[in-house]
PDB file of C-alpha atoms in Angstrom:
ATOM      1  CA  UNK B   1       3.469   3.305   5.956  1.00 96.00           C
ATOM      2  CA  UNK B   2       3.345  -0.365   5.084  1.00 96.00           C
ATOM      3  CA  UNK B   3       1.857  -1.359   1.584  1.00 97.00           C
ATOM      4  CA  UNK B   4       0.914  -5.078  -0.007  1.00 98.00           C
ATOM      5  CA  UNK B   5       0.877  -4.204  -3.651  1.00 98.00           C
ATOM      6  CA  UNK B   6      -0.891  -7.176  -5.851  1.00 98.00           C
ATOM      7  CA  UNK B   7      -0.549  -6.471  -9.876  1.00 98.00           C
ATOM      8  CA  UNK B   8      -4.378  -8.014 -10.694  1.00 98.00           C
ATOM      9  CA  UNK B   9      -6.331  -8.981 -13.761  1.00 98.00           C
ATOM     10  CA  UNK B  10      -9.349  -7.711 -11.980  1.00 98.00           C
ATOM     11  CA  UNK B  11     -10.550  -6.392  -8.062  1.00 98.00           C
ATOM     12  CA  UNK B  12     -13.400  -5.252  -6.220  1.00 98.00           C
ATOM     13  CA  UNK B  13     -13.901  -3.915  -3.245  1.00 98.00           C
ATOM     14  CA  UNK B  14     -17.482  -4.906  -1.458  1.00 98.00           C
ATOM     15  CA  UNK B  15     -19.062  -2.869   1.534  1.00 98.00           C
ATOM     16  CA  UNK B  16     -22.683  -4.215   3.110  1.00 97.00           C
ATOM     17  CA  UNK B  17     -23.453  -5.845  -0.054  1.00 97.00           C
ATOM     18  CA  UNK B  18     -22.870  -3.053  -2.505  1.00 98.00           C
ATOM     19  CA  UNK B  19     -19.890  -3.372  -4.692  1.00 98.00           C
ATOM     20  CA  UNK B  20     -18.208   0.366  -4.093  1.00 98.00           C
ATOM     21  CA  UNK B  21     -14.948   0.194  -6.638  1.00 98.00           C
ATOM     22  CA  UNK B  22     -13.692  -2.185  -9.415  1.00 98.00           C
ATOM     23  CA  UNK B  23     -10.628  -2.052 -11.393  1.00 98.00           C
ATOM     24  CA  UNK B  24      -9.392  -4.738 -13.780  1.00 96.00           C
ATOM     25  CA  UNK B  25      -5.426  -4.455 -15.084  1.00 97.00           C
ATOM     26  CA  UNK B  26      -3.568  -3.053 -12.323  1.00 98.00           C
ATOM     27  CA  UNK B  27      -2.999  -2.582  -8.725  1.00 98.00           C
ATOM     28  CA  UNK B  28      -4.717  -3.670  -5.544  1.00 98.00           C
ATOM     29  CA  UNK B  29      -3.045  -1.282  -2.797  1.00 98.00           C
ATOM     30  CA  UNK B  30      -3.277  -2.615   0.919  1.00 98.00           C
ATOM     31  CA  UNK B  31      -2.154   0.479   2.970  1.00 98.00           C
ATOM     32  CA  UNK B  32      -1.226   0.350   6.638  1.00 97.00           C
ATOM     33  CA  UNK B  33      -0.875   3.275   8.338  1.00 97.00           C
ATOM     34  CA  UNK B  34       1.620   4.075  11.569  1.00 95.00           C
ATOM     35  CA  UNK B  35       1.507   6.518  13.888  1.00 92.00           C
ATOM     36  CA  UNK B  36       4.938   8.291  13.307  1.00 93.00           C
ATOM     37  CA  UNK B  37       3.980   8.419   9.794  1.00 95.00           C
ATOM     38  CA  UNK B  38       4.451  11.697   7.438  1.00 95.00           C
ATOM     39  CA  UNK B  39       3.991  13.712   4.441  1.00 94.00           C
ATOM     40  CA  UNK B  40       7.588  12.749   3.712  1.00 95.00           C
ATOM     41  CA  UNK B  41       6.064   9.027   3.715  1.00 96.00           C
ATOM     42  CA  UNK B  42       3.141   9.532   1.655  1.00 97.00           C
ATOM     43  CA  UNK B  43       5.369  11.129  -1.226  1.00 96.00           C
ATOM     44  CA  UNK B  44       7.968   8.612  -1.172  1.00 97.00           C
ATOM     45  CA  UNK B  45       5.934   5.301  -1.679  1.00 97.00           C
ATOM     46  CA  UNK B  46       3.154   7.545  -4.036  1.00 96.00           C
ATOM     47  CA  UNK B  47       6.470   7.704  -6.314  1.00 96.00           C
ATOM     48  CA  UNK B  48       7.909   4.044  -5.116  1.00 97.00           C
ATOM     49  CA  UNK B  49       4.398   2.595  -6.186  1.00 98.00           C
ATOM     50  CA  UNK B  50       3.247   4.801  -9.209  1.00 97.00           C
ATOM     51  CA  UNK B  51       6.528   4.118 -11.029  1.00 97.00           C
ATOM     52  CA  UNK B  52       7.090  -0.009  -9.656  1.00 98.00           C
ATOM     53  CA  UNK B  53       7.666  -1.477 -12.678  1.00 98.00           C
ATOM     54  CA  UNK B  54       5.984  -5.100 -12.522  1.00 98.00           C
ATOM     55  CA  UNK B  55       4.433  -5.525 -16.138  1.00 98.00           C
ATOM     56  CA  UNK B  56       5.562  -7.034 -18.703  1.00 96.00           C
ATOM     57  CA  UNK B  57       6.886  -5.469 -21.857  1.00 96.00           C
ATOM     58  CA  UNK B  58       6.548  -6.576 -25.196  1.00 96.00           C
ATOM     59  CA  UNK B  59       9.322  -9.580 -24.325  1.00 96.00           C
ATOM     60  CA  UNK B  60       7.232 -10.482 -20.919  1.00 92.00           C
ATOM     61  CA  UNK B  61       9.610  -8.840 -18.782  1.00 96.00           C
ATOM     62  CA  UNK B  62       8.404  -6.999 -16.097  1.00 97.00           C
ATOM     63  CA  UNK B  63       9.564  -3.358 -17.316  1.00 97.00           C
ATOM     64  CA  UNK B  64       6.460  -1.414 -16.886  1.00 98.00           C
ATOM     65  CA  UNK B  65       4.696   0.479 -14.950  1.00 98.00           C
ATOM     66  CA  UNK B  66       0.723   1.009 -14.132  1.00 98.00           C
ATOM     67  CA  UNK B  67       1.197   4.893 -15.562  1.00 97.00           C
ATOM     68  CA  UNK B  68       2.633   2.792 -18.425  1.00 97.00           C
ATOM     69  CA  UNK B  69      -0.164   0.335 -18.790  1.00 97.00           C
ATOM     70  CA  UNK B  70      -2.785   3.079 -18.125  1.00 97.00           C
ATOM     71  CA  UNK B  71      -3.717   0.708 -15.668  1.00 98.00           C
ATOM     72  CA  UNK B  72      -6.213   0.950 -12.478  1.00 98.00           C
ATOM     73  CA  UNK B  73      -5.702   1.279  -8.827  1.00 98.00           C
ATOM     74  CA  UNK B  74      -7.508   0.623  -5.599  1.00 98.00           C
ATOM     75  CA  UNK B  75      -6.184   1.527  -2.481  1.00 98.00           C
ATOM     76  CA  UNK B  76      -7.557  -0.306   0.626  1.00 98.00           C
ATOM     77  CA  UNK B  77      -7.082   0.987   4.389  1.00 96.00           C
ATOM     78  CA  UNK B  78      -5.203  -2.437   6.317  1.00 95.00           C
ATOM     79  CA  UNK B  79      -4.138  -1.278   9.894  1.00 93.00           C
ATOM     80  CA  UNK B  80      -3.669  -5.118  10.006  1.00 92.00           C
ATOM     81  CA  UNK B  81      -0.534  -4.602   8.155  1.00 93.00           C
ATOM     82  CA  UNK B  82       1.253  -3.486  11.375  1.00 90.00           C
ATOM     83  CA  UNK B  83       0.375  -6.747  13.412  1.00 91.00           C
ATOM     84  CA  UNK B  84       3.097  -7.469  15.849  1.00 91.00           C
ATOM     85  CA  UNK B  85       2.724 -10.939  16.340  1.00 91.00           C
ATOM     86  CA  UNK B  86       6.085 -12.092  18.601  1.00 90.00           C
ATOM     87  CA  UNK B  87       3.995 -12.733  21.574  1.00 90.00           C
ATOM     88  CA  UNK B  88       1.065 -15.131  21.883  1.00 89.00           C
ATOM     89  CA  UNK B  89      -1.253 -15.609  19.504  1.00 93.00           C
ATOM     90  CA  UNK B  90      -3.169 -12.853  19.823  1.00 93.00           C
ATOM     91  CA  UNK B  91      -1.981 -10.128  16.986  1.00 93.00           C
ATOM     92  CA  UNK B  92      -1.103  -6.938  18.944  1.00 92.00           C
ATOM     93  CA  UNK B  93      -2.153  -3.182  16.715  1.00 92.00           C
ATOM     94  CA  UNK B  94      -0.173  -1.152  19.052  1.00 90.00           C
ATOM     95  CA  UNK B  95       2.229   0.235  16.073  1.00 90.00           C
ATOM     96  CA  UNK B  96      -0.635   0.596  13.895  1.00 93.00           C
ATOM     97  CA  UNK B  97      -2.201   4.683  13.626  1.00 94.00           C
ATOM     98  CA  UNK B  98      -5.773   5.641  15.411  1.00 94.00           C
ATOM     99  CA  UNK B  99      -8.175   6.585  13.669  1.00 95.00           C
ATOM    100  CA  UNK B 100      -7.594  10.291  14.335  1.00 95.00           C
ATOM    101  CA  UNK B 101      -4.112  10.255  13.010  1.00 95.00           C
ATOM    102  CA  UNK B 102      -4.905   7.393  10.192  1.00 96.00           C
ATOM    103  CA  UNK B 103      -7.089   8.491   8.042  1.00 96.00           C
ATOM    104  CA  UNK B 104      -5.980  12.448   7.399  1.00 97.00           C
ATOM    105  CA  UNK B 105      -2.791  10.442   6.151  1.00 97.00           C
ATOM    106  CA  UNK B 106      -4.584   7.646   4.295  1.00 97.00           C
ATOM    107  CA  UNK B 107      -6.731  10.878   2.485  1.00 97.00           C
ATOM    108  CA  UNK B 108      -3.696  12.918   1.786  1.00 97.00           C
ATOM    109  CA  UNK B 109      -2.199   9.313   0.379  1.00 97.00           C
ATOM    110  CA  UNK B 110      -5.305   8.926  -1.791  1.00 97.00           C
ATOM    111  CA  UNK B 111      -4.717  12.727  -3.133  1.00 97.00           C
ATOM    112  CA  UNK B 112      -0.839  12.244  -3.585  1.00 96.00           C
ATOM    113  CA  UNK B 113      -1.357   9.430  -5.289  1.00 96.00           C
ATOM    114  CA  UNK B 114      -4.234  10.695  -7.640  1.00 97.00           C
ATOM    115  CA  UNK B 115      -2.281  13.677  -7.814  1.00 95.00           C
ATOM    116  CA  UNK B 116       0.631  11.926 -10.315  1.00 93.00           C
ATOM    117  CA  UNK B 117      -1.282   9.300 -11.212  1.00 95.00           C
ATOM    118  CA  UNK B 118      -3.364  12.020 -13.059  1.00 94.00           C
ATOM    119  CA  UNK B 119      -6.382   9.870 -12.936  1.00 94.00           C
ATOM    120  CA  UNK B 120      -8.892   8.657 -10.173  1.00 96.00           C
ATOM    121  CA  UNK B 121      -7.802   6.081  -8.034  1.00 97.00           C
ATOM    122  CA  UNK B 122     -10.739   3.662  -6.236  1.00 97.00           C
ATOM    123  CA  UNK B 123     -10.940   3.098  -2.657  1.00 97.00           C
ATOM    124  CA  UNK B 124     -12.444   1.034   0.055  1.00 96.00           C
ATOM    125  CA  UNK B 125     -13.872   2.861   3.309  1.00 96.00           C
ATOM    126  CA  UNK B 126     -11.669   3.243   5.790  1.00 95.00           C
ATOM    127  CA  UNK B 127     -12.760   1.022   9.176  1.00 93.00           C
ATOM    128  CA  UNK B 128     -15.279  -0.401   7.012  1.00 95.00           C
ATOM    129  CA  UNK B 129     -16.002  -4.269   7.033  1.00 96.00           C
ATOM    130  CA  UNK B 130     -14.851  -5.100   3.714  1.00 97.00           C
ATOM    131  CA  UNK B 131     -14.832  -7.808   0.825  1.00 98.00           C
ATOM    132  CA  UNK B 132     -12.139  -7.680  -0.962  1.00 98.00           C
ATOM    133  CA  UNK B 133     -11.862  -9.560  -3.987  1.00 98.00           C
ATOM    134  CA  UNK B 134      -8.532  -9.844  -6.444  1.00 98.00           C
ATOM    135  CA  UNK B 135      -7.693 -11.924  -9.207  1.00 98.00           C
ATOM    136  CA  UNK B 136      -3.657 -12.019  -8.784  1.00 97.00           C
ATOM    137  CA  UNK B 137      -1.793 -11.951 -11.905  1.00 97.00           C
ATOM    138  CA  UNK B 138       1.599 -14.016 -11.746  1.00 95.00           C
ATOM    139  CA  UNK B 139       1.173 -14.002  -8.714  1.00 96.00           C
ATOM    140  CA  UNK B 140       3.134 -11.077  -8.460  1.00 97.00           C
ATOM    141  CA  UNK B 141       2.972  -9.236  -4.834  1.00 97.00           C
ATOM    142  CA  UNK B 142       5.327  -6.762  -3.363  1.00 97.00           C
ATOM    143  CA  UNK B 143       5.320  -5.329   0.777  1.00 97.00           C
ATOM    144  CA  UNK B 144       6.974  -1.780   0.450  1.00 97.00           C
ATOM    145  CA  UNK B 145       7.774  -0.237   3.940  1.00 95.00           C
ATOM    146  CA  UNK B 146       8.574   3.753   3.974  1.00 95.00           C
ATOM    147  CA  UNK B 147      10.478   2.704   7.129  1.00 91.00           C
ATOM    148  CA  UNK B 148      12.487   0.543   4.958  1.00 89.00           C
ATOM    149  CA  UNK B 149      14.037   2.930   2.252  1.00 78.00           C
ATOM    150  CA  UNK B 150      17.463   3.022   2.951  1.00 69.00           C
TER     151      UNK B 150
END
């Protein structure tokens, strides 16, 4: 699994004209799913994620995280995440996790995460045509990788 995390003032998530979640302080969750991906992946960067800490304390250090803010979260499906793009110019999905396999893991994600986040976390639709909207605070934005851990 391959995540863009954006710490935001505010975000909104926009599906055929009807505005289906909103958050404003904390986390706008771009979530690309691969087809080798596991359980194993989704509890890893739930923990990696719920516990980043990239607000600031009291001194403006980033020392917190969005359990410590009581912040918000939205967590948007991105199978563009996985573009391979060292041929051409056409972006090639191959690595990227059909529909079948995708979003049973991008659910159980959603769970995980609500699971120790201990609150509700808002979504887009999966394949939907989407408008996202963020306002980035800092600009602070981090690409995690389950692949990458080690």
């Amino acid at each position: 699994m391959k995540t863009v995390i954006q710490r935001v003032l505010k975000a909104s998530v926009v599906i055929e004209g009807e505005k289906v979640a909103s958050i404003a302080d904390g986390l706008l969750v771009l979530l690309g799913v691969v087809i080798n991906d596991t359980e194993v992946d989704i509890e890893w960067l739930s923990n990696k994620i719920l516990n980043l800490r990239v607000f600031g304390d009291q001194n403006g250090v980033m020392n917190k995280s969005v359990k410590d803010i009581d912040g918000d979260i939205i967590i948007v499906s991105q199978f563009t995440l996985h573009a391979s793009t060292k041929k051409g110019n056409r972006p090639s999905y191959i690595k990227a996790a059909k529909p079948d396999i995708a979003i049973p893991l991008y659910e159980k994600f959603i769970q995980h995460m609500e699971s120790d986040f201990g609150k509700k976390i808002q979504t887009g639709e999966f394949g939907a045509d989407m408008k996202v909207e963020l306002l980035n605070d800092g600009p602070v934005t981090i690409i995690i990788d389950s692949k990458n851990k080690e």
